């Protein structure tokens, strides 16, 4: 028995040596466990597998009846409608913050739509490519209303609840180091940080501001908590797709831009049928993939047919409608924030659809 | 464990030749070769499937840029330290919880196992209830449940339970007094520490010698000599004397609550407590069964003979029953200890930064899943190896002792 174990060890060491031999530059960029044509894969399967969070009200949340709701969920539906013509053909997969990229690279999901921040490291070293940002966020802090913490300087020595494996976890290290303060992190998965904070296991709860607002709003006594007037990071939240599949990334990005362009052009879920039958101008005609005044339908060469944005619009409406339906009820108004259209003081600026 | 093969008596015809495949040595070799081949194939397959990746452990030397809580005796931040250093912090957290869990579950396991055999109906039934409850529920569920009990059952630090300014209890943890170097020779020459350590070692050696002498005397004269009590008493007295002679170099530091944190003393965090409690309760249920089984495996005559020569129940247990039962107990209990070290990886379920949790954070950030999981596997293997070595040593001693 002992000799067997020894042999196993030897085998493992050999494997280690084989792996370690090629030291490379530590980039590990290739990844791509499941390469190829995700659009064809989805069409063949007849369903979009969407990796989502299921504990964040307003963004990705599993309702008591088992259905999913939220901002990120709407984008899953929009993309399913764009590719398959049916927004019900989505298979939601709960992807934890620490397992999300593995689920994507292993092919368990086609798309990550779960409040994921674009970072250089993720883009370069993980098998993930980021499509167009859907929500511009920043990291904030919330404390108990009766706490003595009012500003960054008061947080010295505090215990801080944070989601494991997130950019917020790393921002904390940067921020406190910059401030010359110490702190104790308490990392958990899913809604664990929230539970720990509510139980007063920690003094401060940190996450993306929208996520914090959503979680606090969902608590029975939301008046017991207070937000600190601090934003310590940029958190552009974007859908993630696998590396090396630009056709698929194009579809995802252009559904997002399409829905933003639709808002700019005034196309809504209410008027999409009428305007598809009789488009008011060429821009709307191109966006909806219909001919303008007896002309030809413009095919821009996507991996899906030219009417994909029209189908997405019919399923979920334009960007403004999605926002109003999911994020607005949390008390996060849109006007004046980064997520307003560029014509209204925000930074949502979609490239022209032509 | 060596079995003596029966020698064929002289004069009988030689047994027929055994076919090659059935010969023990050849068969073992074949099995081992097969094992290596299958392992190599599996690894090769995995590596091929992940083809195109770049391998290497260089990423472990880069700055971690995340922090690890639940540290004890260390205060290492992730700003300047490497990912590997943070991993070692996790390893240290694992070692702490594993060592404590093994020690405590041994003590409780023996107590409960003996209690199950008690002639007191209530005691034996309570022990049975304990065993049947805790060994039949999944460990992860138990750990999460203990955490919920600690987190929501204990008061918040604003309403901390204060036991005479000596012990504090809240869902930020339990704060207990702890030792700090203070006064005495501190500030004086450093070699005084060495003197103290040497003095303690000498006291320990002396205590051992006295114990050995008294044990021998006990065996030879049959008179009760209390070797353990003498040894312990002697060591305590000498340690106390050296402590006083050296000017009381260690002070007891009482914990205080500062704002919302514990200061001074030592804080046992709820995450650590929940994990430890889960591991100890679960493992001691198994250890208790091993102890009970091993005692019951002894011939009844041992107990009866011990009673016949007038030993008390305690003497019967400690001098006759347990020493013999240990030969059965140790190999089985070794498996439980190995399980403790592996089960400790459930720590991430309660936010305890053990090696598995820290490795997961690293892997989540930078990828390199193959390398990270190889590292985790090798670490657990090393830990298991150390536990096995220690237990084999103890096993050898017990076996020799009782021949």
XYZ file of C-alpha atoms in Angstrom:
757
model
C 0.000 0.000 0.000
C 2.813 2.328 0.934
C 4.604 1.607 -2.298
C 1.448 2.321 -4.264
C 1.132 5.717 -2.590
C 4.773 6.428 -3.354
C 4.277 5.584 -7.007
C 1.266 7.888 -7.143
C 3.368 10.655 -5.676
C 6.083 10.052 -8.245
C 3.510 10.207 -11.030
C 2.142 13.472 -9.638
C 5.632 14.951 -9.433
C 6.300 13.995 -13.030
C 3.075 15.630 -14.080
C 4.085 18.703 -12.104
C 7.452 18.805 -13.819
C 5.762 18.459 -17.193
C 3.438 21.354 -16.411
C 6.106 23.499 -14.823
C 8.573 22.983 -17.647
C 6.974 25.470 -19.961
C 7.176 28.511 -17.788
C 6.011 30.970 -20.418
C 5.321 34.566 -19.450
C 2.544 33.600 -17.055
C -0.034 35.069 -19.371
C -2.135 31.930 -19.758
C -4.296 33.838 -22.171
C -5.217 31.047 -24.494
C -7.877 29.284 -22.407
C -10.610 28.624 -24.912
C -11.636 25.230 -23.564
C -14.767 25.386 -25.671
C -13.880 27.193 -28.843
C -15.877 27.995 -31.848
C -19.245 29.108 -32.848
C -21.439 29.908 -29.870
C -24.260 31.247 -32.061
C -24.516 27.912 -33.902
C -24.287 26.096 -30.560
C -27.227 28.079 -29.160
C -29.292 27.585 -32.292
C -28.644 23.861 -32.247
C -29.514 23.609 -28.559
C -32.534 25.846 -28.984
C -31.733 27.659 -25.726
C -29.335 30.274 -24.402
C -27.459 29.309 -21.251
C -27.063 32.491 -19.273
C -24.865 32.679 -16.161
C -26.550 35.016 -13.700
C -26.534 35.938 -10.043
C -29.660 34.867 -8.177
C -29.365 36.800 -4.929
C -29.203 40.429 -6.023
C -32.629 42.084 -6.266
C -32.994 44.353 -9.267
C -30.085 42.805 -11.182
C -30.318 39.048 -10.905
C -32.752 37.546 -8.452
C -34.594 34.253 -8.127
C -38.186 34.992 -7.179
C -39.983 32.728 -4.678
C -41.793 31.073 -7.603
C -38.465 30.086 -9.173
C -38.492 32.630 -11.984
C -35.670 35.107 -12.459
C -35.923 38.883 -12.529
C -33.633 41.866 -12.853
C -31.601 44.071 -15.138
C -29.078 41.383 -16.089
C -31.878 38.870 -16.626
C -33.559 41.224 -19.140
C -30.380 41.258 -21.209
C -30.309 37.448 -21.204
C -33.871 37.493 -22.515
C -33.073 40.174 -25.099
C -30.168 38.136 -26.452
C -32.185 34.894 -26.457
C -34.913 36.697 -28.418
C -32.313 38.111 -30.809
C -30.731 34.721 -31.561
C -33.647 32.312 -31.187
C -36.677 34.552 -31.624
C -38.073 33.558 -28.255
C -37.152 35.254 -24.983
C -38.417 32.247 -23.028
C -35.659 30.018 -24.369
C -33.186 30.992 -21.668
C -31.681 28.517 -19.268
C -30.568 30.527 -16.240
C -27.534 29.134 -14.447
C -26.679 30.558 -11.036
C -22.997 31.484 -11.368
C -21.256 32.366 -8.102
C -18.776 35.213 -8.173
C -15.873 32.838 -7.636
C -16.905 30.201 -10.196
C -18.272 32.388 -12.997
C -15.276 32.354 -15.345
C -14.847 28.589 -15.042
C -18.515 28.073 -15.933
C -17.985 30.204 -19.011
C -14.743 28.617 -20.179
C -16.043 25.098 -19.521
C -19.051 25.813 -21.756
C -21.605 25.501 -18.939
C -22.897 28.938 -19.915
C -22.783 30.848 -23.214
C -22.953 34.249 -21.623
C -22.211 35.837 -18.268
C -24.773 38.482 -17.450
C -24.115 38.975 -13.770
C -22.756 42.327 -12.580
C -19.220 41.514 -13.688
C -16.654 44.314 -13.784
C -14.328 44.608 -16.753
C -10.737 44.545 -15.594
C -7.514 44.305 -17.550
C -6.439 41.233 -15.615
C -9.666 39.362 -16.302
C -9.585 40.300 -19.959
C -5.945 39.304 -20.359
C -5.595 36.259 -18.140
C -9.044 34.654 -18.044
C -10.784 32.945 -20.956
C -13.311 35.778 -21.054
C -13.977 38.610 -23.462
C -16.154 41.504 -22.427
C -18.952 42.791 -24.646
C -20.417 46.291 -24.374
C -20.919 47.603 -20.810
C -24.547 47.571 -19.720
C -24.201 49.434 -16.425
C -21.625 51.899 -15.091
C -21.191 51.457 -11.376
C -18.757 52.294 -8.559
C -17.894 50.761 -5.217
C -19.619 52.205 -2.175
C -20.012 51.508 1.524
C -22.960 51.089 3.827
C -22.927 51.079 7.635
C -25.469 50.672 10.416
C -27.345 53.926 11.017
C -26.155 54.171 14.633
C -22.510 53.540 13.704
C -19.720 56.036 14.396
C -18.419 55.711 10.862
C -19.104 58.746 8.688
C -16.126 58.885 6.369
C -13.204 56.869 5.058
C -11.010 57.902 7.966
C -13.482 56.407 10.485
C -13.142 52.960 8.939
C -9.706 52.240 10.471
C -9.733 48.868 12.204
C -13.226 48.052 11.016
C -14.373 44.610 9.964
C -15.664 44.767 6.398
C -18.032 42.320 4.710
C -17.330 41.763 1.018
C -18.175 39.193 -1.657
C -15.366 36.681 -2.254
C -13.537 36.768 -5.564
C -14.745 40.206 -6.647
C -13.067 43.391 -7.778
C -14.471 45.059 -4.666
C -12.333 42.732 -2.565
C -9.239 43.960 -4.395
C -10.267 47.627 -4.394
C -10.454 47.438 -0.600
C -6.793 46.484 -0.397
C -5.801 49.396 -2.663
C -8.024 51.898 -0.935
C -7.036 51.113 2.642
C -3.393 50.964 1.719
C -3.695 54.418 0.143
C -5.472 55.750 3.229
C -2.889 54.175 5.528
C -5.610 52.377 7.462
C -5.984 48.779 8.540
C -9.119 46.659 8.288
C -10.261 43.062 8.621
C -11.960 41.529 5.590
C -14.749 38.969 5.912
C -15.418 37.375 2.542
C -18.451 35.298 1.697
C -20.415 33.970 -1.247
C -23.867 34.999 -2.459
C -25.936 36.731 0.200
C -23.591 35.714 3.015
C -21.878 39.150 3.349
C -25.305 40.756 3.606
C -26.405 38.319 6.331
C -23.176 38.866 8.234
C -23.601 42.630 8.004
C -27.205 42.506 9.178
C -26.144 40.337 12.124
C -23.545 43.055 12.887
C -20.684 40.608 12.461
C -19.014 43.412 10.490
C -19.148 47.207 10.696
C -19.181 47.965 7.002
C -20.686 46.281 3.960
C -19.111 47.098 0.635
C -20.064 46.294 -2.939
C -21.036 48.044 -6.151
C -23.278 50.961 -5.201
C -26.240 49.741 -7.218
C -25.931 46.298 -5.705
C -25.698 47.762 -2.209
C -28.762 49.912 -2.771
C -30.631 46.914 -4.136
C -29.723 44.721 -1.189
C -30.473 47.358 1.434
C -33.796 48.201 -0.221
C -34.780 44.553 0.026
C -34.267 44.476 3.798
C -37.262 44.934 6.112
C -35.783 47.954 7.954
C -33.832 49.771 5.315
C -33.786 52.905 7.527
C -31.399 51.145 9.897
C -28.599 51.515 7.385
C -26.687 54.505 6.066
C -24.610 54.960 2.917
C -21.223 56.637 3.146
C -20.650 59.482 0.675
C -17.765 57.628 -0.966
C -17.177 56.030 -4.336
C -13.800 54.361 -4.487
C -13.706 52.686 -7.872
C -14.924 52.447 -11.451
C -17.045 49.365 -12.018
C -18.174 49.015 -15.627
C -20.446 45.960 -15.543
C -20.494 44.096 -18.809
C -21.665 40.792 -20.286
C -18.859 38.264 -20.660
C -18.372 35.833 -23.541
C -15.680 33.263 -24.270
C -12.413 34.323 -25.837
C -11.973 33.692 -29.576
C -15.582 34.040 -30.652
C -15.930 37.514 -32.097
C -19.131 36.652 -34.021
C -20.862 35.912 -30.755
C -19.313 38.905 -29.014
C -20.539 41.124 -31.881
C -24.107 39.875 -31.447
C -24.042 40.474 -27.684
C -22.449 43.918 -27.961
C -24.813 45.036 -30.697
C -27.910 43.890 -28.850
C -26.768 46.182 -26.016
C -25.919 49.057 -28.387
C -29.062 48.324 -30.390
C -31.240 48.773 -27.313
C -29.425 52.028 -26.467
C -29.760 53.250 -30.057
C -33.448 52.307 -29.957
C -33.939 54.563 -26.952
C -32.158 57.393 -28.743
C -34.338 56.884 -31.820
C -37.514 56.570 -29.770
C -38.245 52.928 -30.596
C -40.057 51.217 -27.715
C -41.704 47.855 -27.166
C -45.007 49.671 -27.685
C -44.277 51.117 -31.130
C -41.887 48.499 -32.509
C -44.649 46.619 -34.402
C -46.016 49.746 -36.037
C -42.568 51.097 -36.878
C -41.387 47.741 -38.261
C -44.327 47.826 -40.658
C -43.792 51.472 -41.544
C -40.448 52.875 -40.371
C -40.348 56.680 -39.934
C -36.755 56.998 -41.190
C -33.834 54.994 -42.549
C -32.028 54.749 -39.190
C -35.027 53.045 -37.560
C -35.475 50.818 -40.646
C -31.848 49.658 -40.452
C -32.067 49.051 -36.693
C -35.214 46.963 -37.075
C -33.896 45.184 -40.177
C -36.792 46.165 -42.426
C -36.829 47.838 -45.870
C -37.436 51.596 -46.023
C -40.088 52.734 -48.515
C -39.802 49.716 -50.783
C -35.999 49.555 -50.771
C -33.757 46.663 -49.899
C -33.250 45.350 -46.334
C -29.775 46.204 -45.158
C -27.886 43.082 -44.026
C -24.889 44.215 -41.998
C -23.391 40.732 -41.856
C -24.021 39.562 -38.299
C -24.064 35.851 -37.479
C -27.806 36.210 -36.974
C -30.412 37.592 -39.368
C -30.873 41.385 -39.707
C -33.999 41.556 -37.539
C -32.299 40.454 -34.314
C -32.513 43.840 -32.621
C -36.168 44.106 -33.549
C -36.838 40.801 -31.803
C -34.894 41.902 -28.716
C -36.899 45.148 -28.607
C -40.163 43.282 -28.908
C -39.157 41.043 -25.996
C -37.825 43.543 -23.463
C -38.069 47.066 -24.898
C -35.223 49.579 -25.200
C -32.509 50.312 -22.619
C -34.611 52.951 -20.855
C -37.538 50.594 -20.529
C -35.360 47.855 -19.010
C -33.859 50.342 -16.561
C -37.245 51.714 -15.564
C -38.639 48.232 -15.028
C -35.817 46.755 -12.971
C -33.424 49.306 -11.462
C -35.719 52.316 -10.941
C -37.933 50.462 -8.379
C -34.857 50.076 -6.150
C -34.759 53.848 -5.794
C -31.746 54.284 -8.079
C -32.847 57.054 -10.398
C -31.242 57.327 -13.794
C -31.279 61.011 -14.617
C -27.928 62.674 -14.080
C -26.051 59.385 -13.519
C -23.483 57.819 -15.819
C -26.169 55.489 -17.107
C -28.218 58.248 -18.765
C -27.959 58.745 -22.539
C -25.135 61.034 -23.617
C -27.789 63.464 -24.821
C -29.029 63.674 -21.239
C -25.747 64.083 -19.386
C -24.779 60.422 -19.084
C -22.120 58.420 -20.912
C -24.314 55.940 -22.810
C -23.032 56.621 -26.308
C -23.779 53.800 -28.728
C -21.915 53.693 -32.065
C -24.173 54.258 -35.074
C -25.986 51.208 -36.364
C -25.045 51.239 -40.011
C 0.907 -6.823 11.073
C 3.256 -9.417 9.584
C 1.650 -12.817 9.168
C 3.818 -15.851 9.404
C 3.402 -18.070 6.383
C 3.062 -21.662 7.490
C 6.201 -23.587 6.607
C 5.486 -26.914 4.848
C 6.663 -29.711 7.110
C 9.756 -31.511 5.853
C 9.238 -34.611 3.826
C 6.070 -33.479 2.069
C 6.148 -33.027 -1.750
C 6.807 -29.466 -3.011
C 3.579 -27.536 -3.710
C 2.804 -27.231 -7.456
C 4.241 -24.224 -9.293
C 1.947 -21.156 -9.008
C 1.201 -19.508 -12.401
C 3.100 -16.263 -12.858
C 0.068 -13.934 -12.703
C -0.968 -15.361 -9.361
C 2.379 -14.884 -7.731
C 2.110 -12.154 -5.153
C 5.164 -10.165 -6.243
C 4.355 -10.272 -9.922
C 0.729 -9.416 -9.282
C 1.646 -6.448 -7.111
C 4.003 -5.186 -9.768
C 1.313 -5.528 -12.432
C -1.220 -3.639 -10.344
C 1.255 -0.885 -9.660
C 2.230 -0.579 -13.290
C -1.447 -0.392 -14.216
C -2.017 2.297 -11.583
C 0.830 4.433 -12.869
C -0.289 3.974 -16.471
C -3.888 4.966 -15.715
C -2.782 7.993 -13.662
C -0.446 9.121 -16.421
C -3.193 8.668 -19.024
C -5.706 10.672 -17.021
C -3.229 13.506 -16.479
C -2.185 13.461 -20.113
C -5.841 13.580 -21.171
C -6.584 16.552 -18.918
C -3.506 18.409 -20.137
C -4.425 17.722 -23.763
C -7.983 18.885 -23.215
C -6.671 22.124 -21.797
C -4.273 22.412 -24.706
C -3.036 25.831 -25.686
C -2.779 27.060 -22.126
C 0.473 28.228 -20.716
C 1.568 26.587 -17.530
C 3.822 27.747 -14.765
C 3.775 28.859 -11.175
C 5.184 32.331 -11.814
C 1.821 33.939 -11.072
C 2.222 32.939 -7.416
C 5.081 35.408 -6.999
C 3.086 38.436 -8.069
C 1.518 40.793 -5.501
C -1.701 39.381 -4.068
C -3.717 42.622 -3.834
C -6.365 41.045 -1.648
C -6.394 40.710 2.108
C -6.951 37.738 4.340
C -8.853 37.944 7.626
C -8.826 35.590 10.591
C -5.090 35.855 11.101
C -3.434 34.851 14.335
C 0.110 35.820 15.364
C 0.575 37.264 11.887
C -0.605 40.458 10.269
C 0.189 40.073 6.602
C -1.414 42.382 4.078
C -1.795 41.623 0.419
C -0.498 44.944 -0.908
C 3.163 44.067 -0.912
C 3.088 40.354 -0.213
C 2.911 37.737 -2.934
C 0.018 35.442 -3.686
C 2.083 32.545 -2.355
C 2.600 34.320 0.967
C -1.151 34.798 1.261
C -1.570 31.121 0.454
C 0.804 30.265 3.300
C -1.312 32.447 5.597
C -4.215 30.207 4.567
C -2.134 27.090 5.220
C -1.359 28.370 8.710
C -5.085 28.928 9.322
C -5.787 25.354 8.214
C -3.063 23.924 10.433
C -4.445 25.785 13.452
C -7.941 24.467 13.045
C -6.824 20.923 12.163
C -4.455 20.527 15.118
C -7.028 21.843 17.582
C -9.822 19.775 16.061
C -7.761 16.576 16.245
C -6.789 17.207 19.874
C -10.288 18.098 21.012
C -12.071 15.344 19.116
C -9.686 12.792 20.629
C -10.522 13.950 24.144
C -14.271 14.153 23.551
C -14.298 10.986 21.472
C -12.701 8.944 24.256
C -14.994 10.468 26.886
C -18.113 9.774 24.854
C -16.966 6.330 23.765
C -16.351 5.328 27.380
C -19.633 6.957 28.392
C -21.491 4.763 25.896
C -20.290 1.733 27.848
C -21.257 3.232 31.177
C -23.498 1.159 33.404
C -25.459 4.349 34.098
C -28.487 4.154 31.792
C -28.831 7.912 31.357
C -25.148 8.485 30.597
C -24.912 5.707 28.021
C -28.148 6.784 26.298
C -27.050 10.417 26.121
C -23.754 9.314 24.592
C -25.615 7.204 22.058
C -27.897 10.106 21.195
C -24.852 12.312 20.613
C -23.162 9.783 18.351
C -26.255 8.977 16.313
C -27.163 12.643 15.856
C -23.824 14.015 14.794
C -22.399 11.271 12.688
C -25.523 11.014 10.557
C -25.847 14.635 9.442
C -23.636 16.027 6.666
C -20.674 17.915 8.050
C -21.196 20.949 5.827
C -24.758 21.331 7.092
C -23.514 21.087 10.664
C -20.802 23.704 10.165
C -23.178 26.162 8.515
C -25.697 25.517 11.279
C -23.122 26.162 14.005
C -22.171 29.370 12.235
C -25.780 30.493 12.113
C -26.120 29.678 15.823
C -23.019 31.726 16.648
C -23.877 34.578 14.289
C -27.528 35.019 15.159
C -27.651 33.382 18.599
C -25.020 35.522 20.279
C -25.610 39.217 20.991
C -24.011 41.922 18.859
C -20.858 43.563 20.139
C -22.939 46.579 21.203
C -24.687 44.276 23.700
C -21.633 42.171 24.485
C -21.856 39.696 27.369
C -19.158 40.660 29.835
C -18.090 37.971 32.298
C -16.228 39.944 34.961
C -14.099 41.949 32.489
C -12.420 38.628 31.910
C -14.301 37.047 29.074
C -16.431 38.690 26.408
C -19.004 36.976 24.280
C -20.656 38.373 21.150
C -21.110 37.468 17.513
C -17.760 39.143 16.840
C -16.289 36.198 18.694
C -15.186 35.151 22.131
C -12.444 37.220 23.710
C -10.365 35.522 26.374
C -7.326 36.626 28.398
C -4.037 35.790 26.755
C -0.396 35.917 27.647
C 1.923 38.747 26.648
C 5.641 39.077 27.274
C 5.951 41.684 29.979
C 8.404 42.695 32.718
C 10.982 40.207 33.967
C 13.934 39.789 31.656
C 12.340 41.468 28.611
C 14.448 44.440 27.732
C 17.437 42.604 29.215
C 19.718 40.304 27.226
C 17.981 38.126 24.644
C 19.639 34.914 25.782
C 17.461 34.968 28.897
C 14.671 33.577 26.722
C 16.961 30.663 25.915
C 17.675 30.170 29.599
C 13.992 29.979 30.339
C 13.283 27.540 27.522
C 16.221 25.394 28.672
C 14.940 25.464 32.245
C 11.498 24.341 31.089
C 13.026 21.522 29.057
C 15.077 20.423 32.041
C 11.970 20.430 34.222
C 10.173 18.334 31.615
C 13.066 15.859 31.480
C 13.125 15.580 35.244
C 9.377 14.992 35.338
C 9.736 12.238 32.743
C 12.487 10.602 34.720
C 10.407 10.639 37.916
C 7.457 9.202 36.020
C 9.545 6.378 34.600
C 10.963 5.570 38.065
C 7.570 5.527 39.694
C 6.143 3.393 36.891
C 8.936 0.877 37.396
C 8.422 0.902 41.141
C 4.713 0.397 40.646
C 5.284 -2.554 38.342
C 7.821 -4.148 40.682
C 6.204 -3.616 44.069
C 2.547 -3.521 43.081
C 2.073 -0.446 45.263
C 0.256 2.515 43.730
C 2.838 5.226 43.001
C 0.779 7.802 41.012
C 3.486 8.337 38.333
C 1.437 10.784 36.246
C 0.330 12.936 39.141
C 3.867 13.122 40.451
C 5.300 14.023 37.075
C 2.690 16.681 36.372
C 2.964 18.140 39.851
C 6.731 18.268 39.659
C 6.689 19.932 36.255
C 4.129 22.508 37.377
C 6.119 23.313 40.504
C 9.405 23.689 38.610
C 7.810 25.778 35.869
C 6.253 28.068 38.443
C 9.569 28.370 40.284
C 11.444 29.304 37.088
C 8.694 31.778 36.252
C 9.038 33.520 39.618
C 12.840 33.361 39.641
C 13.050 35.029 36.248
C 10.906 37.909 37.443
C 7.544 36.835 35.993
C 8.263 37.510 32.308
C 4.710 36.764 31.135
C 1.649 38.778 32.009
C -1.951 37.858 31.474
C -3.632 40.346 29.213
C -7.334 40.791 29.748
C -9.439 41.538 26.696
C -11.246 44.845 26.312
C -13.877 46.044 23.894
C -12.753 49.040 21.876
C -15.558 50.453 19.791
C -16.751 47.478 17.813
C -13.631 45.340 18.056
C -11.851 43.347 20.689
C -8.463 44.646 21.728
C -5.772 42.823 23.694
C -6.440 39.362 25.042
C -7.258 36.872 22.332
C -10.357 36.842 20.159
C -11.693 33.549 18.826
C -13.615 34.515 15.721
C -17.063 33.041 15.037
C -15.931 31.576 11.714
C -13.094 29.717 13.411
C -15.355 28.667 16.279
C -18.071 27.346 13.950
C -15.615 25.362 11.841
C -13.837 23.958 14.897
C -17.105 23.089 16.619
C -18.403 21.357 13.496
C -15.221 19.345 12.990
C -14.884 18.397 16.662
C -18.484 17.339 17.204
C -18.607 15.367 13.952
C -15.246 13.660 14.389
C -15.668 12.855 18.076
C -18.853 10.940 17.216
C -16.752 8.682 14.982
C -13.877 8.470 17.461
C -16.377 7.521 20.188
C -17.597 4.584 18.115
C -14.035 3.447 17.460
C -13.236 3.628 21.178
C -16.384 1.743 22.104
C -15.790 -0.954 19.493
C -12.153 -1.396 20.499
C -13.030 -1.738 24.166
C -15.795 -4.203 23.434
C -13.407 -6.224 21.298
C -11.333 -6.987 24.397
C -12.178 -10.221 26.170
C -14.556 -9.662 29.093
C -12.082 -11.532 31.253
C -9.785 -8.493 31.214
C -12.363 -6.365 33.000
C -13.276 -9.162 35.366
C -9.663 -9.923 36.217
C -8.966 -6.263 36.837
C -11.966 -6.076 39.167
C -10.889 -9.292 40.894
C -7.542 -7.817 41.924
C -9.346 -4.861 43.439
C -8.740 -2.064 40.928
C -11.187 0.831 40.980
C -13.233 1.558 37.859
C -10.847 4.393 36.911
C -7.735 2.267 37.415
C -9.356 -0.546 35.473
C -9.923 1.767 32.542
C -6.578 3.571 32.538
C -4.237 0.694 33.360
C -5.896 -2.385 31.883
C -8.569 -1.595 29.316
C -7.439 1.521 27.429
C -3.780 0.501 26.958
C -4.924 -2.698 25.270
C -7.737 -1.043 23.348
C -5.283 1.545 22.001
C -3.811 -1.067 19.688
C -7.166 -1.270 17.960
C -8.014 2.394 18.327
C -4.963 4.028 16.776
C -5.084 2.669 13.222
C -8.802 3.445 12.915
C -8.532 6.827 14.529
C -5.706 7.757 12.140
C -8.264 7.658 9.323
C -10.457 10.068 11.251
C -7.525 12.457 11.720
C -6.840 12.374 7.999
C -10.516 13.148 7.428
C -10.281 16.146 9.752
C -7.489 17.642 7.676
C -9.458 17.173 4.452
C -12.818 18.198 5.916
C -11.286 21.466 7.073
C -11.604 22.608 3.451
C -15.304 23.254 4.173
C -14.064 26.458 5.841
C -15.041 28.652 2.914
C -18.690 27.883 3.695
C -18.316 30.010 6.819
C -15.911 32.696 5.522
C -12.887 31.203 7.282
C -9.753 31.930 5.273
C -8.248 28.455 5.108
C -5.852 27.368 2.370
C -8.665 26.228 0.097
C -10.517 29.527 0.375
C -7.393 31.605 -0.240
C -6.404 29.398 -3.192
C -9.890 29.877 -4.615
C -9.570 33.648 -4.362
C -6.238 33.481 -6.201
C -7.645 31.150 -8.838
C -10.692 33.334 -9.319
C -8.526 36.354 -9.937
C -5.885 34.993 -12.261
C -7.060 31.567 -13.427
C -4.416 28.835 -13.672
C -6.894 26.338 -12.235
C -4.683 23.334 -12.974
C -1.715 24.738 -11.109
C -3.780 26.033 -8.191
C -5.546 22.726 -7.692
C -2.265 20.859 -7.984
C -0.904 23.108 -5.247
C -3.950 22.458 -3.054
C -3.707 18.708 -3.616
C -0.017 18.563 -2.821
C -0.557 20.625 0.339
C -3.274 18.303 1.636
C -1.156 15.292 0.695
C 1.771 16.661 2.688
C -0.489 17.309 5.658
C -1.866 13.781 5.478
C 1.647 12.408 5.205
C 2.727 14.234 8.360
C -0.326 13.005 10.265
C 0.302 9.447 9.057
C 3.949 9.576 10.076
C 3.108 10.803 13.562
C 0.352 8.231 13.993
C 2.549 5.406 12.710
C 5.172 6.386 15.256
C 2.609 6.337 18.060
C 1.224 3.074 16.765
C 4.647 1.449 16.843
C 5.192 2.595 20.409
C 1.852 1.284 21.610
C 2.368 -2.049 19.904
C 5.843 -2.498 21.356
C 4.748 -1.398 24.785
C 2.079 -3.970 25.215
C 3.893 -7.012 23.891
